[in-house]
Amino acid sequence: MALQNRAPHPVPVHELVRPEKVGELEISSDLAFQDREWVVQRVGWAVMVVVLVLTTLGLLGGWGPLNQHVVRAEQGLSLELERVVRHGGQARFEMVVPPELAPDGTVTVWIDRRWLQGLTMENTPVPEPESTSVHGDVVLYEFAASDPERPGRIEMEFVPDDIGLRKGRFGVQGGPSLSFTQLVLP
Amino acid sequence: MDSILRAAAVYLFLLLLFRVAGKRSLAQVTTFDLVLGLIISEALQQAMIDGDDSMTNAFLVVTTLVGLNISISLLKQRSERIERIVDGAPTVVFADGRLLPQPMDRERVDEADILNAGRELHGLHSLDQVRYAVVERNGAVTVVPKDEDL
């Protein structure tokens, strides 16, 4: 009895389900959507190719011909670093100090402290500094010049902690300085 | 907070990547696909945990991934549009006794795949016995045989 008294369902079931038909096949296929999907997929594939090309060139960090960068200052002072590095990945930079900047056998270089705060040093610089001190906004490293004839190379390995475009400054105390920019990818 | 963001970023990246790669990308789990899946998980693991090997981090990451999966399934339930965006729509690749070349090309399906599905699902031996063939949302090919073969 209860069944007979029940009101009919207000909306026919087929309208609730809204099946579309291909021939007699009930299927919620959507050709217009599939056309768009196909285009989006092909664009996605193109983006993947672009990403791989950029990676090969080194523009997404890591090794690559366009990633190595040399910033030069006066008197032959220069800094070799990567344009793009990755958060948590390994990075290095190399300072080249000409012998003229170390007349008494030692040279003191300084690095912008704010820049150093955005990274973790992997190990002590090579060669090991004679002393390290903080002076205002900069960290000073004093090195003994190993060869009075040839430029000294100071290498630092670090892991970037911050993300984004990072600017830093580096120089020789009482001598030339330079500024550099590095992009840190997430 | 960063555990959640990392897991969410990885989830959305994979969702996007596999949508762009197409339905058929990992539909048939061949030996190599299985290995590929393992390598992908290995490669993403570090990005998700970021050196934090604590149980708390692992639980947070897993909770975020499962939570996102539930959220997206709820959204799909409510909106057909979202369902199509996330899962795609089934594609008919064989109808009225003929192959449909354009959808087949797009879904990277050939005659052999349809015959394979026909054999596997219904014991069919020729395309003549097939009424419809569809690439489903999950990338599997399904076949509807002609009535006399049922």
PDB file of C-alpha atoms in Angstrom, chain A residues 57-59 62-73 77-85 92-96 115 153 158 165-168 170 178-183:
ATOM      1  CA  LEU A  57      71.106  24.483 -21.513  1.00  0.00           C
ATOM      2  CA  GLY A  58      71.407  24.736 -17.746  1.00  0.00           C
ATOM      3  CA  LEU A  59      68.777  27.432 -17.379  1.00  0.00           C
ATOM      4  CA  GLY A  62      72.586  22.191 -12.703  1.00  0.00           C
ATOM      5  CA  TRP A  63      75.241  21.697 -15.304  1.00  0.00           C
ATOM      6  CA  GLY A  64      74.694  23.360 -18.677  1.00  0.00           C
ATOM      7  CA  PRO A  65      76.500  25.654 -21.100  1.00  0.00           C
ATOM      8  CA  LEU A  66      74.445  28.758 -20.277  1.00  0.00           C
ATOM      9  CA  ASN A  67      74.479  28.379 -16.515  1.00  0.00           C
ATOM     10  CA  GLN A  68      78.106  29.210 -15.824  1.00  0.00           C
ATOM     11  CA  HIS A  69      78.593  32.899 -15.425  1.00  0.00           C
ATOM     12  CA  VAL A  70      81.611  35.071 -14.710  1.00  0.00           C
ATOM     13  CA  VAL A  71      81.152  38.478 -13.081  1.00  0.00           C
ATOM     14  CA  ARG A  72      84.189  40.685 -13.479  1.00  0.00           C
ATOM     15  CA  ALA A  73      85.311  43.723 -11.490  1.00  0.00           C
ATOM     16  CA  LEU A  77      88.909  40.368  -9.670  1.00  0.00           C
ATOM     17  CA  SER A  78      86.187  37.991 -10.800  1.00  0.00           C
ATOM     18  CA  LEU A  79      83.569  35.599  -9.530  1.00  0.00           C
ATOM     19  CA  GLU A  80      82.446  32.439 -11.257  1.00  0.00           C
ATOM     20  CA  LEU A  81      79.003  31.271 -10.284  1.00  0.00           C
ATOM     21  CA  GLU A  82      75.897  29.608 -11.627  1.00  0.00           C
ATOM     22  CA  ARG A  83      73.090  31.837 -12.830  1.00  0.00           C
ATOM     23  CA  VAL A  84      70.420  29.425 -11.624  1.00  0.00           C
ATOM     24  CA  VAL A  85      70.681  27.106  -8.635  1.00  0.00           C
ATOM     25  CA  ARG A  92      79.481  26.520  -5.784  1.00  0.00           C
ATOM     26  CA  PHE A  93      81.217  29.696  -6.620  1.00  0.00           C
ATOM     27  CA  GLU A  94      84.818  30.510  -7.254  1.00  0.00           C
ATOM     28  CA  MET A  95      86.496  33.817  -6.576  1.00  0.00           C
ATOM     29  CA  VAL A  96      89.549  34.680  -8.613  1.00  0.00           C
ATOM     30  CA  TRP A 115      73.606  36.732   1.055  1.00  0.00           C
ATOM     31  CA  ARG A 153      91.261  30.802  -6.579  1.00  0.00           C
ATOM     32  CA  PHE A 158      76.977  25.847  -0.495  1.00  0.00           C
ATOM     33  CA  LEU A 165      66.211  36.110  -7.023  1.00  0.00           C
ATOM     34  CA  ARG A 166      69.098  36.715  -4.643  1.00  0.00           C
ATOM     35  CA  LYS A 167      71.537  39.576  -4.908  1.00  0.00           C
ATOM     36  CA  GLY A 168      74.894  39.604  -3.202  1.00  0.00           C
ATOM     37  CA  PHE A 170      81.678  40.418  -2.792  1.00  0.00           C
ATOM     38  CA  LEU A 178      81.345  43.399  -7.505  1.00  0.00           C
ATOM     39  CA  SER A 179      77.686  42.548  -7.177  1.00  0.00           C
ATOM     40  CA  PHE A 180      76.019  39.451  -8.499  1.00  0.00           C
ATOM     41  CA  THR A 181      72.558  37.959  -8.840  1.00  0.00           C
ATOM     42  CA  GLN A 182      71.513  34.349  -8.640  1.00  0.00           C
ATOM     43  CA  LEU A 183      68.130  32.747  -9.142  1.00  0.00           C
TER      44      LEU A 183
END
